CSV table of C-alpha atoms and ligand atoms in Angstrom, one decimal:
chain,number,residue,atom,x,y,z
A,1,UNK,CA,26.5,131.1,150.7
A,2,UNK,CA,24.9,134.6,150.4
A,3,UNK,CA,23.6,134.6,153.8
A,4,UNK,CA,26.9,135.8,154.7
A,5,UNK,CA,27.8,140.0,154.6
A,6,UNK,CA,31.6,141.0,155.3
A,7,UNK,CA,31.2,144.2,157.6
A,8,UNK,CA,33.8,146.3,158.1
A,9,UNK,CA,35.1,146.0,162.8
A,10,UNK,CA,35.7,149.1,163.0
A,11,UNK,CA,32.7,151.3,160.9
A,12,UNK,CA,30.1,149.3,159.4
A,13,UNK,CA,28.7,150.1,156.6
A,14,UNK,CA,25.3,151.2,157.1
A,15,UNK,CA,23.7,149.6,154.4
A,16,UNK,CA,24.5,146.4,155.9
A,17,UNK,CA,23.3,147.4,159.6
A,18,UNK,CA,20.1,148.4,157.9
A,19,UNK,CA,19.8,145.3,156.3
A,20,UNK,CA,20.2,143.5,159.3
A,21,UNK,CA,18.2,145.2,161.5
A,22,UNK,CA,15.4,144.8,158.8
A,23,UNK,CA,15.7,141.2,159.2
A,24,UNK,CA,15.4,141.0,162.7
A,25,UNK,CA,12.2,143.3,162.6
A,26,UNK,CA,10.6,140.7,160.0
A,27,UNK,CA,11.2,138.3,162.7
A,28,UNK,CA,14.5,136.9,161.5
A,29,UNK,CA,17.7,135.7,162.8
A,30,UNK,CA,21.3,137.8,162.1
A,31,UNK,CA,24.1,136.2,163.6
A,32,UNK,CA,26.9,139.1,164.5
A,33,UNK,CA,29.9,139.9,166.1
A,34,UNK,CA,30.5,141.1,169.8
A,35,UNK,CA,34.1,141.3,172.1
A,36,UNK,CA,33.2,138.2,172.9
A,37,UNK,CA,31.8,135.6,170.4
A,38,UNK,CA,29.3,136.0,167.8
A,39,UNK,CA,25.5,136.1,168.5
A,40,UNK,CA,23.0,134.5,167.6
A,41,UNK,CA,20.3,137.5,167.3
A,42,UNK,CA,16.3,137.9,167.6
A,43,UNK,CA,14.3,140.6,169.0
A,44,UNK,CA,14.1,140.0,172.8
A,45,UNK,CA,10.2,140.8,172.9
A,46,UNK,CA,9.2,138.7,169.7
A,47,UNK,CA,8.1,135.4,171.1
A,48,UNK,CA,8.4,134.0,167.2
A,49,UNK,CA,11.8,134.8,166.7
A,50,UNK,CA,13.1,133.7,170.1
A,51,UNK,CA,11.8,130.0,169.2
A,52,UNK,CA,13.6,129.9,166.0
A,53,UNK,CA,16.6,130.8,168.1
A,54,UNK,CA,15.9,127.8,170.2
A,55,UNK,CA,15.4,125.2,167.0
A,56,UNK,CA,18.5,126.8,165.3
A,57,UNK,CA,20.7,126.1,168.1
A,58,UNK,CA,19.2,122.9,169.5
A,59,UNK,CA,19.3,124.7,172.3
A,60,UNK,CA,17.1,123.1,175.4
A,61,UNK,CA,14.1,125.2,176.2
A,62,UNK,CA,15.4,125.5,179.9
A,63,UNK,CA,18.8,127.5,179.2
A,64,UNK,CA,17.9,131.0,179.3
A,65,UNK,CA,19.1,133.9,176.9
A,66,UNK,CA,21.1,137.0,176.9
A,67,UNK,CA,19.4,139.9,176.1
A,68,UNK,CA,21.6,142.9,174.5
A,69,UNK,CA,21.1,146.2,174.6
A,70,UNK,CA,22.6,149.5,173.5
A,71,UNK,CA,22.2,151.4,176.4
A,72,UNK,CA,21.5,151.5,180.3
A,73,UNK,CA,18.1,153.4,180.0
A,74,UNK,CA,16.7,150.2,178.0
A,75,UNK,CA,18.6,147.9,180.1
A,76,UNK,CA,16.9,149.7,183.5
A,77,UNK,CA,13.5,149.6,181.7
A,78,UNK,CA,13.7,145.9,181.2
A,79,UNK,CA,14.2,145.3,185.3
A,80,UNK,CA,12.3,145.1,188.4
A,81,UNK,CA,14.2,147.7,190.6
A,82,UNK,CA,17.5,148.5,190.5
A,83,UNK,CA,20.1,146.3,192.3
A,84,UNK,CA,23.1,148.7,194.5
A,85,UNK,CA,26.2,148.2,192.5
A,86,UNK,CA,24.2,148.1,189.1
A,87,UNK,CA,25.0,152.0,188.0
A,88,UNK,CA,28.7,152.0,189.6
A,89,UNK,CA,29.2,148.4,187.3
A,90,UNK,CA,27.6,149.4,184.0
A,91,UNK,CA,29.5,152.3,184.6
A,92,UNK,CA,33.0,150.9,184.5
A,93,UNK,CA,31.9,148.0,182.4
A,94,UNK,CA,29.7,148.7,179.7
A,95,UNK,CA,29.9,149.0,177.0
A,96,UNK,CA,31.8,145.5,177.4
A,97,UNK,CA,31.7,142.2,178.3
A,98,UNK,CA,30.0,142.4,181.7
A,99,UNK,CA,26.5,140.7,181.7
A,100,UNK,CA,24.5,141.1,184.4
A,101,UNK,CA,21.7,138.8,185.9
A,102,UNK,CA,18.9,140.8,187.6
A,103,UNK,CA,14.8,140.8,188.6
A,104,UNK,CA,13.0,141.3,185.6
A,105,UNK,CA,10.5,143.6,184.3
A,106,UNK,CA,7.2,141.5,183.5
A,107,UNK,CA,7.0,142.9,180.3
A,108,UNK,CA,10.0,140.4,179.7
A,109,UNK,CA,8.8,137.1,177.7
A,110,UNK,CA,9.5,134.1,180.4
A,111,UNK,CA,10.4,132.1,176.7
A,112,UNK,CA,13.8,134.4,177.0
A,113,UNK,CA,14.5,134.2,180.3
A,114,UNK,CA,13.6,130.1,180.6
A,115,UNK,CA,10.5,131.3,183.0
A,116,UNK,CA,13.1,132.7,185.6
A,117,UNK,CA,11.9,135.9,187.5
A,118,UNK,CA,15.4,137.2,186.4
A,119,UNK,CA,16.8,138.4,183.1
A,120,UNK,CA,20.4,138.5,182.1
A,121,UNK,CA,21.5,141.8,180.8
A,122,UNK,CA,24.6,143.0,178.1
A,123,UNK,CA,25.7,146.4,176.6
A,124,UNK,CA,28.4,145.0,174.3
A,125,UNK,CA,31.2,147.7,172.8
A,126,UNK,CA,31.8,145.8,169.5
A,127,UNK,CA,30.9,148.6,167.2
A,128,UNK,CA,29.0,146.1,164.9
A,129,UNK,CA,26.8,145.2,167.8
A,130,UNK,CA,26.6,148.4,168.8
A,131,UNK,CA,25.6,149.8,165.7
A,132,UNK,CA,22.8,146.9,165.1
A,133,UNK,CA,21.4,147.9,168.6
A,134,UNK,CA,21.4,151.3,167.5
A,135,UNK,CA,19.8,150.9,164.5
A,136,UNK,CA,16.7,149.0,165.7
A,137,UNK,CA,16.2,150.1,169.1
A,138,UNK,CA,15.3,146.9,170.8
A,139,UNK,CA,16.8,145.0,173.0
A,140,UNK,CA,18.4,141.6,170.8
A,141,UNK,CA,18.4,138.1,172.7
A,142,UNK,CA,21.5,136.2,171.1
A,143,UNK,CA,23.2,133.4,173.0
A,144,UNK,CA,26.7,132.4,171.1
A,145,UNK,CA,25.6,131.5,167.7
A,146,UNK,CA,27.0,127.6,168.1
A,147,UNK,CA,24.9,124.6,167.6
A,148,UNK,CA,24.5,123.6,171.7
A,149,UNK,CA,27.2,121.7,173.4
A,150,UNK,CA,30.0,122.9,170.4
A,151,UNK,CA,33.0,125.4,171.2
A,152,UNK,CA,31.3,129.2,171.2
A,153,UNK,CA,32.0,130.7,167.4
A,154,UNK,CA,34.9,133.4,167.4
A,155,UNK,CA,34.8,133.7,163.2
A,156,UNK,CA,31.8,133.6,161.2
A,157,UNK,CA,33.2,130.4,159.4
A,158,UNK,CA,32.5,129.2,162.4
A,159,UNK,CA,28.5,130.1,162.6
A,160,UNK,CA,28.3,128.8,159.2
A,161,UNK,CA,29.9,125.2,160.1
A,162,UNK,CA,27.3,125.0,163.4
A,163,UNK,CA,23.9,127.0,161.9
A,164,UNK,CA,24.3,127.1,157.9
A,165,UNK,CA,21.1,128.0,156.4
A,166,UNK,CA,19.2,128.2,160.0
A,167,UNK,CA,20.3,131.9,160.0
A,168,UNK,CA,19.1,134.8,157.7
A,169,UNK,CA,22.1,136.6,158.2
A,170,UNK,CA,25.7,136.5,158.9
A,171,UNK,CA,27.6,139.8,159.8
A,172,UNK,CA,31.3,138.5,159.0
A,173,UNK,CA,33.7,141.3,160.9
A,174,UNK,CA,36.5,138.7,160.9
A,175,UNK,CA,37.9,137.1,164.2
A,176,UNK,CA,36.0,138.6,167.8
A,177,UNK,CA,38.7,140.4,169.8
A,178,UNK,CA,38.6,138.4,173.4
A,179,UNK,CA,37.6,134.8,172.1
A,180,UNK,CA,35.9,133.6,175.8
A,181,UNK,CA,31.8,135.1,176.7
A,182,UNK,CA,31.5,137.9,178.8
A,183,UNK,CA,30.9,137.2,182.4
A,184,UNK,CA,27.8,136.5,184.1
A,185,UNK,CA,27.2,138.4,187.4
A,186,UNK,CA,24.4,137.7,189.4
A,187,UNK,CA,23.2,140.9,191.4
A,188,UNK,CA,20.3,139.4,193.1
A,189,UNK,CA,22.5,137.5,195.7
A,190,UNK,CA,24.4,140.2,197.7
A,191,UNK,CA,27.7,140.0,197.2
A,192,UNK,CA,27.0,139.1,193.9
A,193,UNK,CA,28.2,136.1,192.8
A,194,UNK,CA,30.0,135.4,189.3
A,195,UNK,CA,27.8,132.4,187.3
A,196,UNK,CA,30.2,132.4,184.5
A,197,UNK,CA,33.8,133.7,184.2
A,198,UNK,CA,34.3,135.7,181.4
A,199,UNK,CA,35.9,138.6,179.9
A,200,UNK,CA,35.9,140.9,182.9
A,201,UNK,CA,38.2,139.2,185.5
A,202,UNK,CA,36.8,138.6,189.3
A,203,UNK,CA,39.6,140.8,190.4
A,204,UNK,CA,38.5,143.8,188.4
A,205,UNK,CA,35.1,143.8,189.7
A,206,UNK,CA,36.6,143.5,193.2
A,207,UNK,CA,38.2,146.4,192.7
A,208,UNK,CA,35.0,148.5,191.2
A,209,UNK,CA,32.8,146.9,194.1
A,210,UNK,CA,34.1,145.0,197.2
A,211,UNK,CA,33.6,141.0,197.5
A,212,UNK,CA,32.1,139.1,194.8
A,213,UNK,CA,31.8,135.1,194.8
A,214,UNK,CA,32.3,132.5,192.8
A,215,UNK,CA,29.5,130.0,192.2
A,216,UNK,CA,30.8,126.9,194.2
A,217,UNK,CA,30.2,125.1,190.9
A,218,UNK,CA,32.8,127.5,189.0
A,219,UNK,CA,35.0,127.2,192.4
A,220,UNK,CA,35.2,123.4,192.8
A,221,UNK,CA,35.7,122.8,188.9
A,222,UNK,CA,38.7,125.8,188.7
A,223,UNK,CA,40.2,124.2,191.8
A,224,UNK,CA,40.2,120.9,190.6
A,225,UNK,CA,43.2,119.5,189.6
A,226,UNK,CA,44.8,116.5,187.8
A,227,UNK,CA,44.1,115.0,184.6
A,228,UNK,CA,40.3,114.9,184.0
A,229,UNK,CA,38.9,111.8,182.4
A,230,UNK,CA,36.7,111.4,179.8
A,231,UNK,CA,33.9,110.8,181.1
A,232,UNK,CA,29.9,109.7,180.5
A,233,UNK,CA,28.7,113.3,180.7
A,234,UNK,CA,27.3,115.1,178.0
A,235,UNK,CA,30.0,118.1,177.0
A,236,UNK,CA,30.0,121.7,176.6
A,237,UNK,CA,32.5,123.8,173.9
A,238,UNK,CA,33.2,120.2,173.4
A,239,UNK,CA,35.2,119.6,170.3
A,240,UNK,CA,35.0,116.1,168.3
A,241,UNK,CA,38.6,115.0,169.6
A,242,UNK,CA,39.0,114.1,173.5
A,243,UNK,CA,40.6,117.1,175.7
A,244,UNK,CA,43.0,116.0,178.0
A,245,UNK,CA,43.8,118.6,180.6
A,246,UNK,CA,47.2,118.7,182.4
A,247,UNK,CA,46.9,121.2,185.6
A,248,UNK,CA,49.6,122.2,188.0
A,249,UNK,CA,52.8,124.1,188.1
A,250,UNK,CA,54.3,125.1,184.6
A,251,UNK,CA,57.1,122.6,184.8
A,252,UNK,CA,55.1,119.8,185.9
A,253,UNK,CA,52.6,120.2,183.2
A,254,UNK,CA,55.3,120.2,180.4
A,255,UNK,CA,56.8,117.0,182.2
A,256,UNK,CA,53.6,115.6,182.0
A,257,UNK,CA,52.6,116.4,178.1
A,258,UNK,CA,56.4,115.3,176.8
A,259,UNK,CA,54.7,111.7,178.4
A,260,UNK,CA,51.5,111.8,177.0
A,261,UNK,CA,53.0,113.0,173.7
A,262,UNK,CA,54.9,109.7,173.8
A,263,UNK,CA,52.3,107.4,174.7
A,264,UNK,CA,50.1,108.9,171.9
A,265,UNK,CA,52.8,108.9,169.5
A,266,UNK,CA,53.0,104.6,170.7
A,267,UNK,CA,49.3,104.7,170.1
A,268,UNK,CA,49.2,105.7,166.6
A,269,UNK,CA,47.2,108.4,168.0
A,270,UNK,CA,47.0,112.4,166.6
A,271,UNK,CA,47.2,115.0,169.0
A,272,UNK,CA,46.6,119.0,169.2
A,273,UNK,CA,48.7,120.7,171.9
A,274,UNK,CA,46.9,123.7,173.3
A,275,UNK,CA,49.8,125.6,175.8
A,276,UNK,CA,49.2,129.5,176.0
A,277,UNK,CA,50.4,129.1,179.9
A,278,UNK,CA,52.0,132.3,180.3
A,279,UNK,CA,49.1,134.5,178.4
A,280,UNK,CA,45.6,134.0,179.5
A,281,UNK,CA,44.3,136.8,177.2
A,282,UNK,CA,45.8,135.7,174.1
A,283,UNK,CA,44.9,131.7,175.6
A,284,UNK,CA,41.1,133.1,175.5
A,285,UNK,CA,41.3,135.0,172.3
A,286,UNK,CA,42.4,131.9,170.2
A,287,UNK,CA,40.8,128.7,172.6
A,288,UNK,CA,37.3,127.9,170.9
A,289,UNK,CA,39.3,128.5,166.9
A,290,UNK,CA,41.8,125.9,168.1
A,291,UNK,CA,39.6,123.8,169.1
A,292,UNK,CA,37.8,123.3,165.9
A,293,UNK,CA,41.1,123.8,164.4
A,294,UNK,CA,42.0,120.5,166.0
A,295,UNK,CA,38.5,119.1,164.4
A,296,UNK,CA,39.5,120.1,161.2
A,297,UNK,CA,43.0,118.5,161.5
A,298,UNK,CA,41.0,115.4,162.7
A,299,UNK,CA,43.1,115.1,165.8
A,300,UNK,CA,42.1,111.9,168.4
A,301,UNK,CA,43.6,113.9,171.5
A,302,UNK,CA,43.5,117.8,172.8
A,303,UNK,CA,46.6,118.2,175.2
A,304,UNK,CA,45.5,121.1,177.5
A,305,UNK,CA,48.1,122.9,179.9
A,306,UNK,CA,45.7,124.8,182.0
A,307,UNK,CA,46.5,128.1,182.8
A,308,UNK,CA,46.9,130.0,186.9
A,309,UNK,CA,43.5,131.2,187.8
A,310,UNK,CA,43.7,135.1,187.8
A,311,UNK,CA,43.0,137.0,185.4
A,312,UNK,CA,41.5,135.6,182.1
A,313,UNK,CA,42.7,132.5,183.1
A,314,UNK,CA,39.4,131.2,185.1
A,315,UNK,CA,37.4,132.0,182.0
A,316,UNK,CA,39.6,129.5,180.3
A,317,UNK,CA,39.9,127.3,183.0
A,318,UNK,CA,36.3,126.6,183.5
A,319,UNK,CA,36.0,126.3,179.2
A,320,UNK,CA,38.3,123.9,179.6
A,321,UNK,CA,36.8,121.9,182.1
A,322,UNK,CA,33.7,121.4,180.4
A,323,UNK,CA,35.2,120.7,176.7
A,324,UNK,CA,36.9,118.1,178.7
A,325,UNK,CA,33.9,116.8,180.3
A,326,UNK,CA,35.1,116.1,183.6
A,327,UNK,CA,32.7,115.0,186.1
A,328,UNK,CA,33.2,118.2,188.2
A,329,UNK,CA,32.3,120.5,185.4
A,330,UNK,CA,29.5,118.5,184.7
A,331,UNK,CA,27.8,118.8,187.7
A,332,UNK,CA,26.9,122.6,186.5
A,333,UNK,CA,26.0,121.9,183.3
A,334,UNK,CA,22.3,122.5,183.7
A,335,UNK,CA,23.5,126.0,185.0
A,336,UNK,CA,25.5,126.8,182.0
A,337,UNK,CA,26.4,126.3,178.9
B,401,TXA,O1,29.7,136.9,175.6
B,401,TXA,C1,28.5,136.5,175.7
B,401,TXA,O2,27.9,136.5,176.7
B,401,TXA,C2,27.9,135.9,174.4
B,401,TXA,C3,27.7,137.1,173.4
B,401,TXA,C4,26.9,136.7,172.2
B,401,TXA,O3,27.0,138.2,174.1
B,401,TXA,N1,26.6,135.3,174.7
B,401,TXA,C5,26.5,134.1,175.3
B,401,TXA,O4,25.2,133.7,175.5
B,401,TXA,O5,27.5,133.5,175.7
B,401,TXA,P1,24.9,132.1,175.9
B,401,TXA,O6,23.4,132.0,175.7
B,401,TXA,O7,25.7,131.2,175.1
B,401,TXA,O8,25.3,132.1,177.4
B,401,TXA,C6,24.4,132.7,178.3
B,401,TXA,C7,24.7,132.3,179.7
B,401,TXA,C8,24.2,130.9,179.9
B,401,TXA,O9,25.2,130.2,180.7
B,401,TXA,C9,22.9,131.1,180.6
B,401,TXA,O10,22.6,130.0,181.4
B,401,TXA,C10,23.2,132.3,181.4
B,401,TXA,O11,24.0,133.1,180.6
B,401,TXA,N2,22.0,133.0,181.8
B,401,TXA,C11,21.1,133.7,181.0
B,401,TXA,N3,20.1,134.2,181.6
B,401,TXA,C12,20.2,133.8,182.9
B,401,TXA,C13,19.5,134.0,184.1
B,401,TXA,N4,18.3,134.7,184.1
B,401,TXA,N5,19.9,133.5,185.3
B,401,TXA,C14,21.1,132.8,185.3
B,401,TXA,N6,21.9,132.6,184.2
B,401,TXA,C15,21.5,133.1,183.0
B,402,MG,MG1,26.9,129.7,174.6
């Protein structure tokens, strides 16, 4: 397909960023890569492009965007106000993959924000993303550039699989470095309270700031041990193939999957066995690529060991939880995709 560029990580080419950031001033969609996942990006303030965002993705009309920007004086002149530990976190954390969910300035389109008063902010450090941001000046909405509900895309084979044709561009810098979203903090409640685990771990912000919560979601769905079933509910990162999670001490997991290996084995069934235990960052760096590596492999079953919940590990957790659909993650799924 020739909607897709190779760009080089490290020092894109310019031609390419101009290309790009052409696109997205006609209105356009470019997907490109962040630390995170690739995005799906329009021009935050064009009302046009932000639908076709929306129609590409599937995505329902209430689940509000991500705006990026490439630096704090845009990102302070797209809020109401400035909440306390903004400057010290932006200052630590941005460029990165810190997002942060604030008042917003009424010059914001309510079609980004899903007609919340509040706006969820980015400065990501990917140099491709930063260069894009650069090159137009504007702040760029881009959720993950999946099809809704399917495991966030860490490759650009992978944007093409979900969105194909529905995007104008595709900047193709090869795999994203951390594999899980940033995190989503929200600094209206006071002490702010994590929405979304992500790539900056509770415990580093803890450190930068004091106290900050969990969403009692996030909380009762990492808690939450045991195998989750199947359930009725409608997934998120879900792959095709069922995830079966097995939580709990290291030993007692592997006891656990040597059974279910066997009984799937009896079944006739395939399975995938996802088991970074001991390495959270290199669990959330490669989780959403195995899981449509197991699609591809046509696999019935996902074996999940879950990983302890410092660290990276939450992030993963909580992805987990909802790929698997257990009723506990569910419950949030409104909240977040
Ligand atoms: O790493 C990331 O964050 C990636 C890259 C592309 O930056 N983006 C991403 O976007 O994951 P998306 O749309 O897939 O997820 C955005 C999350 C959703 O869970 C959404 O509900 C939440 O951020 N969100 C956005 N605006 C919000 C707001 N005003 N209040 C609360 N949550 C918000
Ligand atoms: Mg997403």
């Amino acid at each position: 397909m020739n909607n897709v560029v190779a760009v080089d990580p490290q020092a894109p080419q310019t031609d390419v960023i101009e290309r790009a950031a052409a696109i997205l001033y006609g209105g356009g969609l470019v997907a490109f890569p962040t630390e995170t996942v690739y995005g799906l990006g329009a021009l935050a303030l064009n009302l046009k492009a932000i639908h076709k965002i929306f129609l590409a993705k599937e995505r329902p009309d209430w689940d509000p965007l991500i705006v990026h920007v490439g630096d704090v004086t845009l990102a302070r002149s797209l809020m109401k106000g400035v909440p306390p530990s903004f400057e010290a976190l932006a200052n630590q954390f941005w460029p990165g993959p810190l997002t942060f969910v604030v008042d917003k300035a009424d010059h914001v389109p309510g079609e980004v924000t899903a007609h919340r008063p509040t706006v969820a902010l980015r400065m990501p450090g990917h140099p491709v993303a930063a260069a894009l941001l650069k090159a137009t000046g504007a702040p760029i909405a881009a959720p993950s550039a999946n099809r809704f509900g399917r495991p966030s895309p860490t490759r650009a084979e992978h944007v093409l699989e979900d969105l194909a044709s529905r995007v104008d561009l595709i900047l193709d810098a090869g795999p994203t470095p951390m594999g899980v979203e940033s995190t989503v903090l929200d600094l209206t409640q006071s002490p702010p309270v994590i929405l979304r685990p992500g790539g900056v771990p509770r415990e580093e912000l803890e450190q930068a700031i004091g106290e900050v919560h969990l969403a009692s979601a996030v909380e009762d769905e990492t808690a939450r041990a045991g195998l989750a079933g199947p359930g009725m509910s409608l997934k998120h990162y879900a792959p095709h193939a069922r995830v079966e999670l097995l939580d709990g001490e290291i030993d007692e997991s592997v006891i656990a999957l040597k059974r279910r290996v066997e009984e799937l084995k009896r079944e006739g069934k395939t399975f995938y066995i996802l088991s970074n235990y001991g390495d959270s960052r290199l669990y959330a760096q490669t989780l959403f690529d195995q899981m449509r590596d197991a699609d591809a492999q046509h696999a019935d079953v996902i074996l999940a060991i879950m990983p302890p919940t410092h660290g990276l590990g939450l992030a993963v957790r909580d992805r987990l939880l909802r790929a698997s659909g257990s009723p506990a993650a569910a419950k949030k799924k409104t909240d977040h995709e």
